[in-house]
Coordinates of C-alpha atoms and ligand atoms in Angstrom, one line a residue:
M1 CA 53.6 -23.3 65.7
K2 CA 52.4 -19.7 65.1
T3 CA 51.9 -17.9 61.8
V4 CA 50.6 -14.4 61.1
I5 CA 49.0 -13.9 57.7
K6 CA 49.6 -10.2 57.1
N7 CA 48.2 -7.5 54.8
G8 CA 45.4 -9.6 53.4
R9 CA 41.9 -8.4 52.3
L10 CA 39.5 -10.8 54.1
L11 CA 36.5 -12.1 52.3
D12 CA 33.8 -13.9 54.3
S13 CA 30.4 -12.3 54.2
K14 CA 29.1 -14.5 56.9
N15 CA 31.5 -12.8 59.3
N16 CA 31.2 -9.4 57.8
F17 CA 34.5 -9.3 56.0
H18 CA 34.1 -7.7 52.6
M19 CA 37.7 -7.5 51.4
T20 CA 38.4 -6.0 54.8
R21 CA 42.0 -5.4 55.7
A22 CA 43.1 -7.5 58.7
D23 CA 45.7 -9.9 59.9
I24 CA 45.1 -13.5 61.0
L25 CA 47.0 -15.3 63.7
I26 CA 47.0 -19.1 63.2
E27 CA 48.3 -21.4 65.9
D28 CA 48.7 -25.1 65.5
G29 CA 46.3 -25.1 62.5
I30 CA 43.5 -23.1 64.3
I31 CA 42.6 -19.4 63.9
K32 CA 43.5 -17.7 67.2
K33 CA 42.9 -14.1 66.4
I34 CA 41.7 -11.8 63.5
G35 CA 42.5 -8.1 63.8
E36 CA 44.5 -5.1 62.7
N37 CA 48.3 -5.1 63.0
I38 CA 48.8 -8.4 64.8
N39 CA 52.4 -8.7 66.0
E40 CA 53.0 -12.0 67.8
E41 CA 56.3 -13.1 69.2
D42 CA 57.9 -16.3 67.9
S43 CA 55.6 -16.4 64.9
K44 CA 56.3 -16.8 61.2
V45 CA 55.0 -13.9 59.1
I46 CA 53.5 -14.4 55.7
D47 CA 52.9 -11.1 53.9
V48 CA 50.2 -11.7 51.3
K49 CA 50.5 -8.2 49.9
D50 CA 46.9 -7.1 49.4
S51 CA 45.7 -10.4 48.0
I52 CA 42.3 -11.7 49.1
V53 CA 42.1 -14.1 51.9
A54 CA 39.0 -16.4 52.1
P55 CA 38.2 -19.4 54.1
G56 CA 39.7 -22.5 52.4
F57 CA 37.6 -23.5 49.4
I58 CA 35.6 -26.7 49.7
D59 CA 34.9 -28.7 46.5
I60 CA 31.9 -30.9 47.3
H61 CA 31.9 -33.1 44.3
V62 CA 35.1 -34.8 43.2
H63 CA 36.5 -38.4 42.6
C64 CA 39.7 -39.0 44.4
F65 CA 39.9 -42.7 45.1
P66 CA 42.1 -44.1 42.3
K67 CA 41.8 -47.7 43.5
G68 CA 38.0 -47.5 43.7
T69 CA 37.4 -46.8 40.0
A70 CA 39.1 -46.2 36.7
I71 CA 38.3 -42.5 36.7
S72 CA 39.6 -40.9 39.9
S73 CA 42.6 -38.6 40.4
L74 CA 44.8 -38.3 43.5
P75 CA 43.3 -36.1 46.3
D76 CA 46.0 -33.5 46.5
E77 CA 46.0 -33.0 42.7
I78 CA 42.3 -32.0 43.0
G79 CA 42.7 -30.3 46.4
V80 CA 45.6 -28.3 47.7
K81 CA 47.5 -28.1 44.4
R82 CA 44.3 -26.5 42.8
G83 CA 43.7 -24.0 45.6
V84 CA 41.2 -26.1 47.5
T85 CA 41.6 -27.2 51.2
S86 CA 38.7 -29.6 51.5
I87 CA 37.1 -32.0 49.1
I88 CA 34.2 -34.4 49.2
D89 CA 34.5 -37.6 47.3
A90 CA 31.2 -38.2 45.6
G91 CA 30.5 -41.9 46.1
T92 CA 33.6 -43.4 44.5
S93 CA 33.8 -45.7 47.5
G94 CA 31.0 -47.9 48.9
A95 CA 30.9 -49.9 52.1
D96 CA 33.2 -52.5 50.7
T97 CA 36.0 -50.0 49.8
I98 CA 35.7 -47.2 52.4
D99 CA 38.5 -48.8 54.6
D100 CA 40.9 -48.8 51.7
F101 CA 40.0 -45.2 50.8
Y102 CA 40.4 -44.1 54.4
E103 CA 43.7 -45.9 55.1
N104 CA 45.5 -45.3 51.8
F105 CA 44.2 -41.9 50.7
I106 CA 42.2 -39.9 53.3
K107 CA 44.8 -40.4 56.0
K108 CA 47.7 -39.8 53.8
S109 CA 46.7 -36.6 52.0
K110 CA 47.3 -32.9 52.9
T111 CA 43.8 -32.0 51.6
R112 CA 41.0 -32.6 54.0
I113 CA 38.8 -35.3 52.6
F114 CA 35.2 -36.2 53.3
A115 CA 33.0 -38.7 51.5
Y116 CA 29.5 -39.5 50.4
L117 CA 29.3 -43.2 50.7
N118 CA 27.9 -44.8 47.6
I119 CA 24.7 -46.7 48.4
A120 CA 26.0 -49.5 46.3
H121 CA 28.5 -51.5 48.4
Q122 CA 31.0 -51.8 45.7
G123 CA 31.1 -48.0 44.9
L124 CA 32.0 -47.0 41.4
K125 CA 34.0 -50.2 40.6
T126 CA 31.5 -50.9 37.9
L127 CA 29.6 -48.0 36.4
S128 CA 26.2 -49.7 36.5
E129 CA 26.3 -49.9 40.3
L130 CA 22.5 -49.7 40.9
S131 CA 21.4 -52.2 38.2
D132 CA 21.0 -54.8 40.9
M133 CA 19.0 -53.8 44.0
K134 CA 21.0 -56.3 46.0
N135 CA 24.0 -54.0 45.8
I136 CA 22.2 -51.7 48.3
D137 CA 23.0 -53.3 51.7
R138 CA 21.5 -51.3 54.6
E139 CA 23.6 -53.2 57.2
K140 CA 26.9 -52.5 55.5
I141 CA 25.9 -48.8 55.1
K142 CA 25.1 -48.6 58.8
E143 CA 28.5 -50.2 59.7
S144 CA 30.4 -47.7 57.6
L145 CA 28.5 -44.7 59.0
E146 CA 29.2 -45.9 62.5
K147 CA 32.9 -46.5 61.8
Y148 CA 33.5 -43.1 60.0
P149 CA 31.1 -40.5 61.5
E150 CA 33.6 -37.7 60.9
I151 CA 34.3 -38.6 57.3
I152 CA 31.0 -39.7 55.7
V153 CA 28.8 -36.7 55.4
G154 CA 26.2 -38.0 53.0
L155 CA 25.0 -41.0 50.9
K156 CA 25.4 -40.9 47.1
A157 CA 23.1 -42.4 44.4
R158 CA 23.4 -41.9 40.7
A159 CA 20.0 -41.6 38.9
S160 CA 21.0 -42.3 35.3
G161 CA 19.6 -45.0 32.9
S162 CA 23.1 -46.5 32.5
V163 CA 23.4 -46.9 36.2
V164 CA 20.0 -48.1 37.3
K165 CA 19.1 -50.1 34.1
E166 CA 15.7 -51.8 34.6
N167 CA 15.3 -50.6 38.2
G168 CA 14.0 -47.1 37.4
V169 CA 13.6 -44.9 40.4
N170 CA 13.6 -47.8 42.9
P171 CA 17.3 -47.5 44.0
I172 CA 17.0 -43.8 44.6
A173 CA 13.8 -44.5 46.7
E174 CA 15.7 -47.1 48.7
G175 CA 18.7 -44.8 49.2
K176 CA 16.4 -42.0 50.4
K177 CA 14.8 -44.4 52.9
I178 CA 18.2 -45.3 54.3
A179 CA 19.4 -41.7 54.4
S180 CA 16.3 -40.7 56.3
E181 CA 16.7 -43.5 58.8
F182 CA 20.3 -42.4 59.5
E183 CA 19.5 -38.6 59.2
I184 CA 22.1 -37.9 56.6
P185 CA 21.7 -36.1 53.3
L186 CA 21.2 -38.0 50.1
V187 CA 23.2 -36.6 47.2
V188 CA 21.7 -37.5 43.9
H189 CA 23.4 -37.3 40.4
I190 CA 20.9 -36.6 37.7
G191 CA 21.4 -37.7 34.1
N192 CA 19.6 -39.5 31.3
A193 CA 16.3 -41.2 32.0
P194 CA 15.2 -43.5 33.4
P195 CA 14.4 -42.5 36.1
K196 CA 12.7 -39.3 35.1
V197 CA 14.1 -36.3 37.0
E198 CA 10.6 -35.4 38.2
E199 CA 10.2 -38.8 40.0
V200 CA 13.7 -38.3 41.6
L201 CA 12.9 -34.8 42.8
D202 CA 9.6 -35.9 44.4
L203 CA 11.6 -38.3 46.7
L204 CA 13.9 -35.7 48.1
G205 CA 13.5 -33.5 51.1
E206 CA 15.2 -30.8 53.3
G207 CA 19.0 -31.1 53.2
D208 CA 19.2 -33.5 50.2
V209 CA 21.3 -32.4 47.3
V210 CA 20.9 -32.6 43.5
T211 CA 24.2 -32.4 41.7
H212 CA 24.7 -31.5 38.0
C213 CA 21.9 -28.9 38.2
Y214 CA 22.9 -27.0 35.1
N215 CA 23.3 -29.9 32.7
N216 CA 21.5 -29.5 29.4
K217 CA 20.3 -33.1 29.1
V218 CA 16.7 -33.8 27.9
N219 CA 16.0 -35.2 31.4
G220 CA 17.3 -31.9 33.1
L221 CA 15.8 -29.4 35.4
I222 CA 15.3 -26.7 32.8
K223 CA 13.1 -27.5 29.9
E224 CA 12.6 -25.0 27.0
G225 CA 14.0 -22.2 29.2
K226 CA 11.7 -22.9 32.1
V227 CA 12.5 -24.5 35.4
I228 CA 10.3 -27.6 35.9
S229 CA 7.7 -27.3 38.6
E230 CA 9.1 -30.3 40.5
A231 CA 12.4 -28.4 41.0
R232 CA 10.6 -25.3 42.3
E233 CA 8.6 -27.5 44.7
A234 CA 11.9 -29.2 45.8
I235 CA 13.5 -25.8 46.5
K236 CA 10.5 -24.9 48.7
R237 CA 11.1 -28.2 50.7
G238 CA 14.8 -27.3 51.3
V239 CA 16.4 -29.5 48.7
L240 CA 19.8 -28.0 47.7
F241 CA 21.3 -27.8 44.2
D242 CA 24.9 -28.2 43.2
I243 CA 26.7 -27.5 39.9
G244 CA 28.9 -30.6 39.7
H245 CA 30.5 -29.5 36.4
G246 CA 32.0 -32.7 35.1
S247 CA 32.8 -33.8 31.6
E248 CA 29.1 -33.8 30.5
S249 CA 27.1 -32.0 33.1
F250 CA 27.5 -28.2 32.8
S251 CA 26.2 -26.0 30.1
L252 CA 26.8 -22.2 30.3
D253 CA 23.6 -21.6 28.3
T254 CA 21.5 -23.8 30.7
A255 CA 23.1 -22.0 33.7
E256 CA 22.2 -18.7 32.2
E257 CA 18.6 -19.7 31.6
G258 CA 18.4 -21.0 35.1
I259 CA 19.7 -17.8 36.6
K260 CA 17.3 -15.7 34.5
E261 CA 14.5 -17.8 36.0
G262 CA 15.8 -17.2 39.5
F263 CA 17.1 -20.8 39.8
E264 CA 20.4 -20.4 41.6
A265 CA 22.7 -23.3 42.5
D266 CA 23.4 -23.4 46.2
M267 CA 26.9 -24.7 45.8
I268 CA 29.6 -24.7 43.1
S269 CA 31.6 -27.9 42.6
T270 CA 33.7 -29.5 39.9
D271 CA 33.1 -33.3 39.6
L272 CA 36.9 -33.4 38.9
Y273 CA 38.4 -36.7 37.9
E274 CA 41.2 -37.9 35.7
R275 CA 39.6 -37.2 32.4
N276 CA 38.5 -33.6 33.0
M277 CA 41.5 -32.3 35.1
I278 CA 42.7 -30.2 32.2
T279 CA 39.6 -29.5 30.2
P280 CA 36.7 -28.8 30.3
V281 CA 36.7 -28.5 34.1
G282 CA 40.3 -27.9 35.2
S283 CA 39.7 -26.5 38.7
L284 CA 37.1 -25.2 41.2
E285 CA 38.5 -21.8 40.5
N286 CA 37.6 -22.0 36.8
T287 CA 34.2 -23.3 37.6
M288 CA 33.7 -20.2 39.8
N289 CA 35.1 -18.1 37.0
K290 CA 32.4 -19.4 34.6
M291 CA 29.8 -18.2 37.1
I292 CA 31.5 -14.9 37.5
Y293 CA 31.3 -14.6 33.7
L294 CA 27.6 -15.2 33.9
G295 CA 27.2 -12.3 36.4
W296 CA 27.7 -13.7 39.9
S297 CA 29.9 -11.6 42.2
V298 CA 33.2 -13.0 43.5
E299 CA 31.7 -12.8 47.0
K300 CA 28.7 -14.9 46.0
C301 CA 30.9 -17.5 44.4
V302 CA 33.1 -17.7 47.5
E303 CA 30.1 -18.2 49.8
K304 CA 29.1 -21.2 47.6
V305 CA 32.5 -22.9 48.1
T306 CA 32.9 -22.1 51.8
Y307 CA 30.1 -21.3 54.1
E308 CA 27.3 -22.9 52.1
P309 CA 28.9 -26.3 51.8
A310 CA 30.1 -26.3 55.4
R311 CA 26.6 -25.6 56.5
A312 CA 25.0 -28.2 54.1
F313 CA 27.2 -31.0 55.3
K314 CA 27.9 -29.8 58.9
L315 CA 31.6 -29.6 58.3
K316 CA 32.8 -28.6 61.7
G317 CA 35.2 -25.6 61.9
L318 CA 35.3 -25.1 58.2
G319 CA 34.0 -22.4 55.8
E320 CA 34.4 -19.3 57.9
L321 CA 37.1 -16.9 59.1
K322 CA 36.4 -17.1 62.7
E323 CA 38.4 -17.6 65.9
G324 CA 38.4 -21.2 66.9
Y325 CA 37.9 -22.4 63.3
M326 CA 40.4 -24.3 61.3
G327 CA 43.2 -22.1 59.9
D328 CA 42.4 -23.2 56.3
L329 CA 42.7 -20.3 53.8
T330 CA 42.6 -19.8 50.0
I331 CA 44.6 -16.8 48.9
F332 CA 43.8 -15.3 45.5
D333 CA 43.7 -12.2 43.4
I334 CA 41.0 -10.8 41.1
V335 CA 42.1 -10.1 37.5
E336 CA 39.9 -7.3 36.0
N337 CA 41.1 -6.9 32.5
G338 CA 42.6 -10.3 31.6
K339 CA 41.9 -12.9 29.0
L340 CA 41.0 -16.3 30.1
E341 CA 39.5 -18.9 27.8
L342 CA 37.0 -21.3 29.4
K343 CA 35.0 -24.2 27.9
D344 CA 31.9 -25.9 29.3
S345 CA 30.8 -29.5 28.9
V346 CA 29.1 -29.0 25.6
N347 CA 32.1 -27.2 23.9
K348 CA 30.9 -23.7 24.3
V349 CA 34.0 -21.4 24.7
I350 CA 34.0 -18.0 26.3
T351 CA 36.7 -15.5 27.1
A352 CA 36.5 -14.1 30.6
E353 CA 38.0 -10.7 31.3
K354 CA 37.3 -10.7 35.1
Y355 CA 38.3 -13.8 37.0
I356 CA 40.0 -15.0 40.1
K357 CA 43.5 -16.4 40.2
T358 CA 44.5 -18.5 43.2
K359 CA 48.0 -18.1 44.5
Y360 CA 48.2 -20.2 47.6
V361 CA 46.3 -22.3 50.2
F362 CA 47.3 -22.3 53.8
I363 CA 46.4 -25.6 55.6
K364 CA 47.7 -27.3 58.7
D365 CA 50.3 -24.5 59.3
E366 CA 51.7 -24.9 55.7
L367 CA 51.6 -22.5 52.8
I368 CA 51.2 -24.4 49.5
K369 CA 51.5 -22.7 46.1
K370 CA 48.8 -23.4 43.6
E371 CA 50.1 -25.2 40.6
D372 CA 49.5 -23.9 37.1
I373 CA 47.2 -26.1 35.0
Ligands
ZN401 ZN1 27.5 -37.6 38.3
ZN402 ZN1 30.8 -37.4 40.0

């Protein structure tokens, strides 16, 4: 099956497209050609009428395994219906439940789904998954990684008092040991102490990821307007930082302070799940729109949901507009003088005038309209 996406303005700075006019030929789900005036016999033509065409957006922190926990949403509700072609489930499943997740959700969804395997074998079935060190089972993790090498792109550990209870930083240290052994990133949620965020950061190295980086909790990365020295040291070692908005983990004021201090999140993600699908998170697009409100360019925001996550998690064939890559696209417009009310996790409300508005995604040879939320 052949499709030509016509009259788009391509946006992918990695490949030097800066709202550049060009057509894209996609054949059997793969980008075959990018160029001016492509006319291909026997192809379907989609005229996007000057809209912006970016690599399909990737949301690296969501919860989309409804049987694994009480809080998840369905994958396509978070993914293709919200303008996103790939999502990474952030540890909803552990070694005990990854088969169920794979068979009943990953295989059956239009959205591409990857996963960070929870270091606790039961995943998020209970929400104090690391209160017992016995829940971390190296052998079970090893088996899952061997069984799903294309799906599992990291391990996940939650470093919050309510999760680790008496164990402090020990589960995170154990998770890091296992992640290092299998050469896979450890993605760490930060929240209320214990453990102290400083202790957590000291454990992490190149390629590991800290999510919820702009939360405004006492145990956060920015204290009294200053980025803590342990975070600066972590950046030097190659630790990556992700927004992971969530119900309680994104403050516009904290983000603004961080940016002022030169502390820039490497990736933008939502932490979408059932309870925040309407507000305060809503979509990846609106999380990007909050960063646009704070001064980031559209181009920068797109990099942080395409190329940057593809690189961080070695997602093959994703995140770029390039021949031979997957024909996954997010098609959107920029509104310059609009009025869009957005709320963060601590009830601060802003009205954005400039924002992006997604129209469609294109994935696996199919054009899917973004649903209004
Ligand atoms: Zn979290
Ligand atoms: Zn989460």
